[in-house]
mmCIF file of C-alpha atoms in Angstrom:
data_model
loop_
_atom_site.group_PDB
_atom_site.id
_atom_site.type_symbol
_atom_site.label_atom_id
_atom_site.label_comp_id
_atom_site.label_asym_id
_atom_site.label_seq_id
_atom_site.Cartn_x
_atom_site.Cartn_y
_atom_site.Cartn_z
ATOM 1 C CA MET V 1 83.928 71.076 143.626
ATOM 2 C CA VAL V 2 82.746 70.321 140.083
ATOM 3 C CA PHE V 3 80.942 67.042 139.443
ATOM 4 C CA LYS V 4 81.244 65.505 136.007
ATOM 5 C CA LYS V 5 78.009 64.365 134.394
ATOM 6 C CA TYR V 6 77.374 61.977 131.541
ATOM 7 C CA TYR V 7 74.466 62.741 129.242
ATOM 8 C CA VAL V 8 72.625 59.913 127.466
ATOM 9 C CA VAL V 9 70.588 60.769 124.380
ATOM 10 C CA LEU V 10 68.113 58.037 123.445
ATOM 11 C CA LYS V 11 66.455 60.081 120.725
ATOM 12 C CA GLY V 12 68.048 63.069 119.036
ATOM 13 C CA ARG V 13 70.174 64.035 116.072
ATOM 14 C CA LYS V 14 72.791 61.600 117.355
ATOM 15 C CA THR V 15 72.298 59.091 120.141
ATOM 16 C CA GLY V 16 74.866 58.012 122.663
ATOM 17 C CA ILE V 17 76.784 59.254 125.682
ATOM 18 C CA PHE V 18 78.042 62.823 125.769
ATOM 19 C CA THR V 19 80.387 64.318 128.358
ATOM 20 C CA SER V 20 79.191 67.913 128.236
ATOM 21 C CA TRP V 21 75.827 69.632 128.269
ATOM 22 C CA THR V 22 76.849 71.560 125.142
ATOM 23 C CA GLU V 23 77.369 68.324 123.178
ATOM 24 C CA CYS V 24 74.104 66.878 124.474
ATOM 25 C CA GLU V 25 72.166 70.061 123.753
ATOM 26 C CA GLU V 26 73.381 70.036 120.124
ATOM 27 C CA GLN V 27 71.656 66.659 119.698
ATOM 28 C CA ILE V 28 68.334 67.573 121.331
ATOM 29 C CA LYS V 29 67.710 71.308 120.953
ATOM 30 C CA GLY V 30 64.885 71.795 118.455
ATOM 31 C CA TYR V 31 64.580 68.025 117.928
ATOM 32 C CA SER V 32 60.935 66.999 118.274
ATOM 33 C CA GLY V 33 60.452 64.225 120.830
ATOM 34 C CA ALA V 34 64.054 64.229 122.074
ATOM 35 C CA VAL V 35 64.751 61.852 124.979
ATOM 36 C CA HIS V 36 67.780 62.423 127.221
ATOM 37 C CA LYS V 37 68.951 62.177 130.826
ATOM 38 C CA SER V 38 72.105 62.940 132.832
ATOM 39 C CA PHE V 39 73.975 60.475 135.052
ATOM 40 C CA LYS V 40 76.671 60.860 137.695
ATOM 41 C CA THR V 41 78.854 57.982 136.488
ATOM 42 C CA LEU V 42 79.901 56.569 133.153
ATOM 43 C CA GLY V 43 78.745 53.128 134.319
ATOM 44 C CA GLU V 44 75.206 54.400 134.947
ATOM 45 C CA ALA V 45 75.177 56.093 131.530
ATOM 46 C CA GLU V 46 76.417 52.935 129.795
ATOM 47 C CA ALA V 47 73.800 50.833 131.590
ATOM 48 C CA ALA V 48 71.054 53.281 130.596
ATOM 49 C CA LEU V 49 72.165 53.198 126.977
ATOM 50 C CA GLY V 50 72.403 49.413 127.056
ATOM 51 C CA LEU V 51 76.157 49.083 126.626
ATOM 52 C CA THR V 52 76.490 46.610 129.486
ATOM 53 C CA ASP V 53 75.672 42.888 129.634
ATOM 54 C CA GLN V 54 71.950 43.110 128.896
ATOM 55 C CA ALA V 55 72.381 45.505 125.905
ATOM 56 C CA PRO V 56 68.746 46.464 125.266
ATOM 57 C CA LEU V 57 67.414 47.938 122.062
ATOM 58 C CA PHE V 58 65.413 51.132 122.384
ATOM 59 C CA PRO V 59 62.381 50.915 120.100
ATOM 60 C CA ILE V 60 60.886 53.853 118.267
ATOM 61 C CA GLU V 61 59.512 56.358 120.755
ATOM 62 C CA GLN V 62 56.514 58.545 120.083
ATOM 63 C CA LYS V 63 56.922 62.321 119.993
ATOM 64 C CA GLY V 64 57.049 63.850 123.448
ATOM 65 C CA VAL V 65 57.905 60.581 125.226
ATOM 66 C CA LYS V 66 59.613 60.985 128.595
ATOM 67 C CA TRP V 67 62.684 59.108 129.827
ATOM 68 C CA GLN V 68 60.778 56.644 132.029
ATOM 69 C CA GLU V 69 58.311 55.858 129.246
ATOM 70 C CA ALA V 70 61.221 55.185 126.876
ATOM 71 C CA LYS V 71 62.897 52.915 129.442
ATOM 72 C CA GLU V 72 59.665 50.926 129.836
ATOM 73 C CA LYS V 73 59.627 50.250 126.083
ATOM 74 C CA ILE V 74 63.071 48.612 126.063
ATOM 75 C CA VAL V 75 63.228 45.316 124.228
ATOM 76 C CA PRO V 76 65.546 42.892 126.069
ATOM 77 C CA ALA V 77 68.581 41.735 124.090
ATOM 78 C CA ASN V 78 67.337 38.144 124.096
ATOM 79 C CA GLU V 79 64.272 39.289 122.090
ATOM 80 C CA LEU V 80 66.396 41.025 119.475
ATOM 81 C CA ILE V 81 66.423 39.137 116.180
ATOM 82 C CA MET V 82 70.128 38.765 115.490
ATOM 83 C CA ASP V 83 69.571 37.650 111.897
ATOM 84 C CA SER V 84 68.730 41.223 110.895
ATOM 85 C CA VAL V 85 70.141 44.466 109.545
ATOM 86 C CA CYS V 86 70.531 47.627 111.637
ATOM 87 C CA VAL V 87 70.666 50.967 109.839
ATOM 88 C CA ASP V 88 71.477 54.489 110.953
ATOM 89 C CA ALA V 89 72.375 57.882 109.539
ATOM 90 C CA SER V 90 74.101 60.991 110.783
ATOM 91 C CA CYS V 91 73.965 64.580 109.689
ATOM 92 C CA ILE V 92 76.299 67.363 110.744
ATOM 93 C CA GLY V 93 74.111 70.455 110.671
ATOM 94 C CA ASN V 94 70.575 70.764 109.360
ATOM 95 C CA PRO V 95 70.863 70.753 106.471
ATOM 96 C CA GLY V 96 74.407 69.462 106.424
ATOM 97 C CA ASN V 97 76.668 66.602 105.456
ATOM 98 C CA VAL V 98 74.767 63.337 105.737
ATOM 99 C CA GLU V 99 75.906 59.731 105.566
ATOM 100 C CA TYR V 100 74.409 56.368 106.421
ATOM 101 C CA ARG V 101 75.318 52.732 106.882
ATOM 102 C CA GLY V 102 73.843 49.319 107.477
ATOM 103 C CA MET V 103 75.305 46.420 109.404
ATOM 104 C CA TYR V 104 74.460 42.793 109.939
ATOM 105 C CA THR V 105 73.289 42.674 113.559
ATOM 106 C CA ALA V 106 74.715 39.272 114.536
ATOM 107 C CA THR V 107 78.297 40.052 113.502
ATOM 108 C CA ARG V 108 78.171 43.873 113.491
ATOM 109 C CA LYS V 109 79.802 43.720 110.082
ATOM 110 C CA VAL V 110 79.113 46.813 107.962
ATOM 111 C CA ILE V 111 77.365 45.638 104.788
ATOM 112 C CA PHE V 112 77.012 49.074 103.198
ATOM 113 C CA HIS V 113 78.181 52.598 103.909
ATOM 114 C CA LYS V 114 77.258 55.672 101.898
ATOM 115 C CA ARG V 115 79.904 58.327 102.182
ATOM 116 C CA SER V 116 79.087 61.864 103.216
ATOM 117 C CA MET V 117 76.767 63.793 100.873
ATOM 118 C CA LEU V 118 76.288 67.559 100.915
ATOM 119 C CA ASN V 119 73.295 69.568 102.092
ATOM 120 C CA GLY V 120 71.028 66.801 103.358
ATOM 121 C CA THR V 121 68.988 66.074 106.463
ATOM 122 C CA ASN V 122 69.106 63.275 109.001
ATOM 123 C CA ASN V 123 65.598 62.192 107.959
ATOM 124 C CA LEU V 124 66.715 61.783 104.338
ATOM 125 C CA GLY V 125 69.770 59.824 105.481
ATOM 126 C CA GLU V 126 67.664 57.548 107.691
ATOM 127 C CA PHE V 127 65.208 56.978 104.827
ATOM 128 C CA LEU V 128 67.997 56.202 102.370
ATOM 129 C CA ALA V 129 69.546 53.757 104.849
ATOM 130 C CA ILE V 130 66.298 51.779 105.121
ATOM 131 C CA VAL V 131 65.725 51.804 101.364
ATOM 132 C CA HIS V 132 69.330 50.768 100.733
ATOM 133 C CA ALA V 133 68.848 47.882 103.205
ATOM 134 C CA LEU V 134 65.604 46.850 101.467
ATOM 135 C CA ALA V 135 67.341 46.879 98.080
ATOM 136 C CA TYR V 136 70.311 44.963 99.486
ATOM 137 C CA LEU V 137 68.084 42.289 101.047
ATOM 138 C CA LYS V 138 66.002 42.003 97.873
ATOM 139 C CA ASN V 139 69.208 41.492 95.895
ATOM 140 C CA GLN V 140 70.318 38.830 98.415
ATOM 141 C CA GLY V 141 66.941 37.096 98.186
ATOM 142 C CA THR V 142 66.193 37.376 101.889
ATOM 143 C CA GLY V 143 63.536 39.094 103.951
ATOM 144 C CA ILE V 144 65.201 39.461 107.346
ATOM 145 C CA PRO V 145 64.118 42.340 109.609
ATOM 146 C CA ILE V 146 65.602 45.825 109.415
ATOM 147 C CA TYR V 147 66.042 47.867 112.595
ATOM 148 C CA SER V 148 65.888 51.670 112.431
ATOM 149 C CA ASP V 149 65.496 54.308 115.124
ATOM 150 C CA SER V 150 63.846 56.799 112.767
ATOM 151 C CA GLU V 151 60.116 57.133 113.201
ATOM 152 C CA THR V 152 59.991 59.586 110.292
ATOM 153 C CA ALA V 153 61.892 57.371 107.854
ATOM 154 C CA ILE V 154 59.771 54.346 108.744
ATOM 155 C CA LEU V 155 56.638 56.408 108.075
ATOM 156 C CA TRP V 156 58.025 57.523 104.701
ATOM 157 C CA ILE V 157 58.687 53.874 103.833
ATOM 158 C CA LYS V 158 55.174 52.817 104.838
ATOM 159 C CA ASP V 159 53.640 55.711 102.870
ATOM 160 C CA LYS V 160 56.078 55.203 99.961
ATOM 161 C CA ARG V 161 56.429 58.965 99.982
ATOM 162 C CA VAL V 162 59.299 61.217 101.039
ATOM 163 C CA ARG V 163 57.967 64.263 102.853
ATOM 164 C CA THR V 164 61.113 66.324 103.222
ATOM 165 C CA LYS V 165 60.915 70.099 103.457
ATOM 166 C CA LEU V 166 64.444 70.378 102.101
ATOM 167 C CA GLU V 167 64.555 72.122 98.764
ATOM 168 C CA ARG V 168 66.470 70.559 95.903
ATOM 169 C CA SER V 169 69.659 72.414 94.951
ATOM 170 C CA GLU V 170 72.909 71.830 93.087
ATOM 171 C CA ASP V 171 74.557 70.876 96.401
ATOM 172 C CA ASN V 172 72.104 68.115 97.266
ATOM 173 C CA GLN V 173 71.457 66.731 93.794
ATOM 174 C CA GLU V 174 73.155 63.444 94.749
ATOM 175 C CA ILE V 175 70.808 62.907 97.710
ATOM 176 C CA PHE V 176 67.666 63.615 95.692
ATOM 177 C CA ASN V 177 68.846 61.431 92.795
ATOM 178 C CA LEU V 178 69.638 58.602 95.197
ATOM 179 C CA THR V 179 66.280 59.052 96.935
ATOM 180 C CA TYR V 180 64.519 58.681 93.594
ATOM 181 C CA ILE V 181 66.603 55.714 92.389
ATOM 182 C CA LEU V 182 66.449 53.757 95.650
ATOM 183 C CA HIS V 183 62.777 54.625 96.134
ATOM 184 C CA LEU V 184 62.060 52.750 92.887
ATOM 185 C CA GLU V 185 63.538 49.632 94.550
ATOM 186 C CA ILE V 186 60.745 49.475 97.113
#
């Protein structure tokens, strides 16, 4: 008898629930500080990811953090500042096609979405998402919080320095140009 498992990735290339080890492994293999765990039921996986009533937010985890340590750092939903912007990016491959978006947390309305760009990295996408949110909020005249799950991108913002190892090429010119232009906004 084969038992189906559900794999939750809290920190990886993509986060969420995956229904096969292959899908899960794609998100965590070679990803520094990946956090994941398998569950026997979809309900357990959804609860772990915070998709049930108490919908927690997983804060930034340090490299090498274990599942239990990540669970202990959960911020309850009632402590989440709803008047905020949440940003995220995705990248298919590394390097690969990268896109990002930002949404208003209270309504989950997408306030910006950058279409897929060639030959980028998830870190660059996460950085651009935060910078885009900062520029957007500056333009709106507000200073509400921005939520990001990218420890690297947050560090780049704090340092005001992009530390990508990706080399500039004709394919990724758009990403590097956007990085430069948006970086001037902060």
